[in-house]
Amino acid sequence: MRLRTFAGGLLAVAPLAAGCHLRSNPLASAPAYDVAQDAIEGTFGQTLSTTLSDDGTHYAQAFRFEVKAKGSLSATAKALDSRAPISVAVYREGSPVAMGEPGKKVEVKELAPGTYYVAVAEPWKDAVRTKVALRVVYKPQDPDAAETVCKTKATARDLRPDAPAVEDSVDYSQQRRTCYFLVSLASDGAIALKFDNLGNNISAEFVPPGGVAERIDAAAGLQKDLPAGDYYVKVYANDAGDGGRYALSATFTQVDTCKNGGPACSIDGAEELKLPSDAKTGEVDYQKSEQFHFYKVSPKEKGKLTIGFKIAQPRGSKVQAFFMRAPDEDGDRITAASTTKDVELPGDYFIRVQAPDAGDAARYAVSVLWSPANFIPGEVVEIGRAPCVLTVSAGSNQGVRQGVACTVVSGSGQPIDACVVDQTFPNLSKVRPANARCNVQSNATVQISVQ
């Protein structure tokens, strides 16, 4: 059984089950061409080249294609020698599906899965030797049906900023049209996306959450200033027959982490804590570009500085505080609820509160309590609690003066509160602690400044 010829010339095609053979009188009719046996593998979307001539069965050449799902197919052929009337035909299982006219495109609207053969030919009696370029395009109904790891946002691959470029491929006709990439930014910053389609008809888009996708230029790339969050890049083959390899990369530049932190986010604008005692509350938040908050204390003499630091919320925050003896040093981390530092020289000292990394934030309280090295000691001999007034065993005979600052010290020598001398007597003084709750033990002492 031979297949009928298609327009433009006699293509005598042997049954697919039979072998290829030449007729005994080639001048009488065209040598039989076996579409299935003599076909070579074809690739959708690529330009396939062959040479046709009047030599035996070389007036025709078939290419084999595997169709994996329902879709449509189109095929076009062009001869290098314009004298050759090239025709295209599509076959399946020994039967022609579509027979084209010379120089015309062949289209098949509905294809079922299976093996198909696309043949190019010229009339055997009028054949001329010429190269022929064939392009077969298959358009599946669902171009993303193949099981790939990144065809949806839920299965997106990671695109890590500042990592080497990711190289991969997409293919519309192979139902691997789309690949998504996830870009996670832990902090605000500027991202630069680079996309190289390597000359293929492939596109890439930046996809913000809930926003409109934006095309990434294959030459210029795309730059965006973004808040912290998750973003996507969608790479896809534009249309049927398109596909190939590509390269995708991202670089990230973090914005100024003090952009919204106010003057005290820099040591030059440090907020003052007054001595002998003061307390402040504040907040640092890396993600909000409020990474630091600096405080300054300025003792006028040698003494001890007790620093209190406590996270208010959230619990478990990694926010930290440091005591700095100079603006250009890292400082000593404050690891306890309060710590006491020896101050040998008068001058400016600093406390730095910081959110160390992206995602860190906290509300906090910081306090300072100053104890001068040169002081008049006095034991607490009486505690009046309404209001809180301490009577101490040092007075004007010992050099105590009304209105000077003092420090309440626990029995173990730990400063616990600031105070001020309210009244003086020859060998006694009345002092008022700053803490009105009067949390003072009977074994406490008071250190009164000699200034």
XYZ file of C-alpha atoms in Angstrom:
451
model
C 0.000 0.000 0.000
C 1.355 3.395 -1.023
C 0.325 6.708 0.325
C -1.122 9.263 -1.993
C 1.162 11.972 -3.236
C 0.822 15.504 -1.911
C 0.569 18.548 -4.138
C 3.619 19.630 -6.055
C 5.059 16.247 -6.988
C 4.869 12.524 -6.645
C 6.099 11.356 -3.258
C 5.812 7.598 -3.472
C 5.831 6.446 0.122
C 6.165 2.790 1.062
C 3.953 1.335 3.803
C 5.440 2.124 7.211
C 5.777 -1.578 8.004
C 7.695 -2.329 4.813
C 11.300 -1.478 4.022
C 12.508 1.181 1.673
C 13.244 0.078 -1.875
C 13.899 1.492 -5.337
C 11.694 0.623 -8.204
C 13.314 -1.219 -11.116
C 12.601 1.621 -13.516
C 13.330 4.917 -11.742
C 12.524 6.826 -14.949
C 8.957 5.642 -14.813
C 8.107 6.752 -11.287
C 9.699 8.099 -8.166
C 11.720 5.730 -5.957
C 9.707 4.792 -2.908
C 10.584 6.687 0.266
C 9.876 5.032 3.611
C 8.805 7.840 5.950
C 9.228 5.879 9.174
C 12.416 3.992 8.350
C 14.299 6.864 6.757
C 13.174 9.586 9.185
C 15.705 11.250 11.452
C 15.064 12.760 14.857
C 13.692 16.268 14.847
C 13.496 18.921 17.542
C 10.547 21.229 17.887
C 11.340 24.889 17.444
C 14.797 24.369 15.933
C 15.740 24.948 12.316
C 16.376 21.515 10.801
C 18.547 21.297 7.707
C 18.655 18.686 4.958
C 19.676 18.485 1.298
C 17.243 17.343 -1.420
C 18.230 16.235 -4.906
C 17.251 13.921 -7.787
C 19.574 11.230 -6.490
C 17.474 8.154 -5.601
C 15.116 8.864 -2.685
C 16.871 12.092 -1.758
C 14.032 14.104 -3.209
C 12.404 13.695 0.240
C 13.429 13.711 3.897
C 11.277 13.007 6.942
C 11.821 13.974 10.576
C 10.405 12.138 13.579
C 8.680 13.968 16.461
C 7.126 12.757 19.694
C 3.965 14.554 20.690
C 3.320 14.015 24.398
C 0.024 15.818 24.847
C -2.816 17.384 22.921
C -1.912 20.449 20.943
C -1.384 21.941 17.505
C 1.477 21.801 15.018
C 2.744 23.989 12.207
C 5.608 23.355 9.784
C 7.338 25.620 7.249
C 10.140 24.802 4.818
C 12.335 26.978 2.634
C 14.786 25.945 -0.084
C 18.079 27.705 -0.648
C 17.510 27.304 -4.408
C 14.345 29.245 -5.224
C 13.691 26.992 -8.272
C 12.822 24.058 -6.020
C 9.094 23.876 -5.141
C 9.295 22.445 -1.650
C 6.233 20.871 -0.083
C 5.615 19.734 3.496
C 3.464 16.865 4.732
C 2.605 15.439 8.144
C 2.124 11.687 8.718
C 1.090 9.422 11.562
C 0.907 5.622 11.664
C 1.202 5.212 7.891
C -1.371 7.806 6.991
C -1.051 11.401 5.920
C -2.460 13.917 8.403
C -1.884 17.064 6.350
C -0.538 17.558 2.818
C 0.819 20.973 1.964
C 1.127 22.900 -1.259
C 4.557 24.010 -2.515
C 5.854 26.955 -0.496
C 2.952 26.876 1.940
C 2.861 26.319 5.714
C 1.222 23.162 6.974
C -0.915 23.392 10.102
C -2.660 20.725 12.156
C -5.033 22.204 14.712
C -5.674 19.192 16.922
C -3.081 16.509 17.578
C -3.421 13.515 19.836
C -0.312 12.211 21.628
C 1.856 9.937 19.498
C 4.705 9.743 16.973
C 4.473 12.045 13.958
C 6.600 12.451 10.840
C 7.074 15.725 9.025
C 8.455 15.283 5.494
C 9.849 17.810 3.037
C 9.986 16.911 -0.657
C 10.236 18.267 -4.166
C 8.804 16.738 -7.381
C 11.017 13.793 -8.269
C 11.030 14.446 -12.015
C 11.895 18.122 -11.529
C 14.153 17.775 -8.480
C 17.166 20.087 -8.142
C 19.905 19.815 -5.593
C 19.244 22.317 -2.802
C 19.515 22.759 0.920
C 16.206 22.990 2.748
C 15.481 24.511 6.157
C 12.511 23.094 8.060
C 11.009 24.450 11.270
C 8.321 22.532 13.095
C 6.501 24.215 15.953
C 4.369 22.297 18.428
C 2.011 24.205 20.702
C 0.692 22.075 23.553
C -2.633 22.986 25.093
C -0.931 23.159 28.501
C 2.659 24.402 28.073
C 3.450 23.821 31.766
C 2.114 20.290 32.135
C 5.504 18.613 32.581
C 6.622 17.771 36.096
C 9.242 20.450 36.748
C 10.505 21.712 40.088
C 9.744 25.392 39.561
C 6.668 25.829 37.380
C 4.674 27.508 40.199
C 5.445 29.991 42.973
C 4.891 27.239 45.509
C 7.757 25.234 43.979
C 10.007 28.192 43.159
C 13.767 27.773 43.247
C 15.858 30.026 45.488
C 17.664 32.894 43.808
C 20.189 34.025 46.394
C 21.453 37.593 46.077
C 25.176 37.897 45.408
C 25.480 34.165 44.614
C 26.744 32.906 41.223
C 24.262 33.131 38.363
C 21.718 30.344 38.041
C 21.693 28.648 34.630
C 18.767 26.567 33.419
C 16.448 26.097 30.455
C 12.777 26.347 29.515
C 10.968 24.849 26.523
C 7.429 25.720 25.472
C 6.920 22.695 23.201
C 8.273 20.286 25.836
C 5.716 21.658 28.297
C 8.423 23.228 30.461
C 7.519 26.788 29.633
C 7.869 28.471 33.040
C 10.266 28.527 35.976
C 9.791 30.661 39.109
C 12.559 31.868 41.417
C 12.137 33.132 44.977
C 14.152 36.149 46.128
C 13.942 36.652 49.911
C 15.130 39.993 51.292
C 15.616 40.072 55.052
C 15.993 43.852 55.088
C 15.277 46.911 52.988
C 17.622 47.495 50.107
C 18.254 47.773 46.390
C 18.203 44.681 44.206
C 19.689 44.429 40.723
C 18.455 41.562 38.550
C 20.417 40.398 35.513
C 18.865 38.140 32.877
C 20.659 36.722 29.848
C 18.456 34.777 27.449
C 21.533 33.727 25.460
C 19.844 34.817 22.250
C 16.773 32.640 22.800
C 13.209 33.921 22.676
C 12.833 33.761 26.460
C 11.573 36.458 28.826
C 11.863 37.164 32.553
C 9.619 39.215 34.834
C 9.954 40.564 38.351
C 6.805 39.648 40.315
C 6.134 41.592 43.557
C 3.582 40.265 46.052
C 0.164 41.443 44.970
C 1.653 43.789 42.374
C 2.050 44.019 38.626
C 4.818 42.002 36.991
C 7.647 44.044 35.455
C 9.762 42.917 32.518
C 13.502 42.368 33.118
C 15.397 43.715 30.142
C 17.793 41.120 28.737
C 20.417 43.809 28.156
C 19.946 46.366 30.946
C 18.455 44.134 33.649
C 16.208 45.652 36.325
C 16.965 47.601 39.506
C 14.465 48.124 42.330
C 14.475 49.682 45.800
C 12.482 47.268 47.931
C 11.368 46.713 51.506
C 12.171 43.420 53.154
C 10.010 40.550 51.946
C 9.622 37.732 49.439
C 9.658 38.419 45.707
C 9.586 36.248 42.605
C 11.201 36.169 39.186
C 9.300 34.379 36.436
C 11.271 33.050 33.459
C 9.294 31.723 30.516
C 9.460 30.810 26.838
C 7.431 33.376 24.935
C 5.534 31.166 22.488
C 5.316 27.755 20.877
C 8.678 26.624 19.575
C 10.592 28.936 21.894
C 13.013 27.669 24.502
C 16.649 27.223 25.420
C 19.087 28.053 28.162
C 19.359 31.263 30.148
C 21.292 32.775 33.069
C 19.760 34.682 35.992
C 21.447 36.485 38.880
C 20.671 39.016 41.620
C 22.797 41.414 43.640
C 21.621 43.195 46.781
C 22.718 46.442 48.395
C 21.436 47.065 51.885
C 20.045 50.505 52.542
C 21.310 52.728 55.344
C 20.294 50.849 58.490
C 19.933 54.196 60.267
C 17.759 55.822 57.614
C 14.784 56.034 59.978
C 16.616 55.910 63.290
C 16.914 59.615 63.977
C 20.045 61.482 65.176
C 20.780 59.018 67.994
C 21.215 56.175 65.483
C 24.684 57.693 64.988
C 27.185 58.195 67.778
C 27.487 61.856 66.774
C 23.871 62.379 67.816
C 23.974 60.279 70.992
C 21.171 60.990 73.460
C 22.368 62.277 76.837
C 21.809 60.361 80.077
C 22.193 62.720 82.989
C 24.183 61.846 86.112
C 23.969 60.872 88.879
C 21.004 58.850 87.582
C 18.762 58.685 84.546
C 16.657 56.157 82.668
C 15.270 55.958 79.134
C 13.146 53.615 77.067
C 13.588 53.100 73.357
C 13.278 50.812 70.368
C 15.646 49.480 67.723
C 14.525 47.593 64.609
C 16.847 46.422 61.879
C 14.069 45.932 59.339
C 12.774 49.484 59.854
C 16.274 50.929 59.336
C 16.500 51.808 63.038
C 19.407 49.535 63.864
C 21.231 51.579 66.546
C 20.558 53.960 69.398
C 23.483 55.678 71.161
C 23.507 57.256 74.623
C 26.163 59.492 76.181
C 27.163 59.976 79.818
C 29.699 62.600 80.867
C 31.104 62.110 84.380
C 33.191 64.978 85.721
C 35.352 62.908 88.048
C 36.616 59.419 88.757
C 34.032 56.904 89.937
C 31.801 53.965 89.067
C 29.031 53.883 86.479
C 26.294 51.280 86.938
C 24.413 50.527 83.706
C 21.047 48.785 83.644
C 19.687 47.218 80.442
C 16.486 45.216 80.003
C 14.499 43.984 76.994
C 10.850 44.939 77.379
C 9.529 43.033 74.370
C 9.652 40.686 72.607
C 11.064 38.038 74.891
C 14.102 36.311 73.482
C 15.118 39.257 71.336
C 18.759 39.345 70.217
C 19.064 43.097 70.720
C 22.246 43.933 72.661
C 23.830 46.810 74.585
C 27.519 47.787 74.812
C 29.513 50.166 77.029
C 32.005 52.195 74.978
C 34.912 54.138 76.445
C 35.642 55.772 73.074
C 33.543 56.447 69.929
C 35.670 54.177 67.736
C 35.685 51.012 69.873
C 33.346 48.018 69.812
C 32.798 48.219 73.546
C 31.972 45.715 76.288
C 28.702 43.884 75.939
C 26.308 44.306 78.880
C 25.227 40.741 79.603
C 23.530 41.161 83.006
C 20.518 43.180 84.098
C 23.026 45.699 85.462
C 26.785 46.017 85.387
C 29.197 48.452 87.013
C 32.134 49.963 85.131
C 35.098 51.814 86.640
C 35.614 55.266 85.173
C 39.146 56.552 85.654
C 38.975 59.829 83.755
C 36.287 62.470 83.255
C 34.896 62.760 79.730
C 32.269 61.325 77.394
C 31.334 57.637 77.524
C 28.754 55.874 75.381
C 26.170 53.114 75.500
C 25.245 51.506 72.162
C 22.010 49.566 71.807
C 21.801 47.618 68.564
C 19.722 45.132 66.599
C 22.548 42.891 65.336
C 21.037 41.364 62.202
C 18.114 41.403 59.834
C 14.893 40.552 61.654
C 16.119 41.672 65.098
C 14.078 44.261 66.982
C 13.058 45.127 70.548
C 11.727 47.718 72.937
C 14.093 48.197 75.881
C 14.934 50.197 78.975
C 18.365 51.571 79.812
C 19.485 53.318 83.011
C 22.647 54.757 84.562
C 23.670 55.352 88.171
C 26.820 57.251 89.084
C 28.972 56.704 92.208
C 31.886 59.138 92.606
C 35.207 57.770 93.798
C 35.687 60.712 96.178
C 32.772 60.700 98.631
C 31.735 61.063 102.257
C 30.323 57.759 103.571
C 27.322 57.605 105.853
C 25.465 54.641 107.284
C 21.674 54.576 107.042
C 20.408 54.918 110.631
C 16.723 55.490 109.909
C 14.363 54.916 106.969
C 11.308 57.072 106.587
C 8.963 55.666 103.993
C 6.159 58.215 103.633
C 7.769 59.941 101.863
C 11.069 58.075 101.442
C 13.732 59.892 103.467
C 16.965 58.340 104.751
C 18.790 59.557 107.834
C 22.523 58.946 107.500
C 25.428 59.201 109.963
C 27.299 62.076 108.293
C 26.624 65.777 108.501
C 28.085 69.239 108.255
C 30.879 68.369 110.663
C 32.005 65.749 108.106
C 31.740 68.188 105.178
C 28.235 67.265 103.924
C 26.461 70.119 102.178
C 22.802 70.522 101.392
C 21.765 69.891 97.752
C 24.744 67.762 96.730
C 24.289 64.438 94.965
C 24.711 61.091 96.656
C 24.367 57.383 95.968
C 22.572 54.703 97.968
C 24.711 51.559 98.127
C 23.653 48.074 99.231
C 25.344 46.202 102.048
C 27.467 44.377 99.429
C 28.652 47.679 97.961
C 26.394 47.655 94.882
C 24.910 51.054 93.915
C 21.115 50.768 94.027
C 19.768 54.327 93.741
C 20.687 57.967 93.345
C 19.822 60.509 96.000
C 20.253 64.132 96.998
C 21.025 65.720 100.407
C 17.868 67.419 101.640
C 18.913 68.651 105.136
C 22.166 68.740 107.096
C 22.876 68.599 110.825
C 26.219 68.513 112.636
C 26.558 64.715 112.488
C 23.463 63.648 110.560
C 21.872 64.326 107.167
C 18.500 63.720 105.558
C 18.705 62.443 101.967
C 15.942 61.704 99.450
C 16.402 58.664 97.132
C 15.252 59.007 93.537
C 13.118 55.871 93.846
C 9.996 56.866 95.724
C 9.224 53.216 96.547
C 12.114 53.336 99.025
C 13.488 49.848 98.386
C 16.326 50.364 100.862
C 17.606 47.863 103.419
C 18.741 48.859 106.902
C 22.335 47.821 106.176
C 22.611 50.228 103.238
C 25.058 53.105 103.144
C 25.087 56.439 101.368
C 28.032 57.887 99.453
C 27.812 61.691 99.468
C 29.692 63.743 96.913
C 32.306 66.117 98.305
C 31.768 68.655 95.501
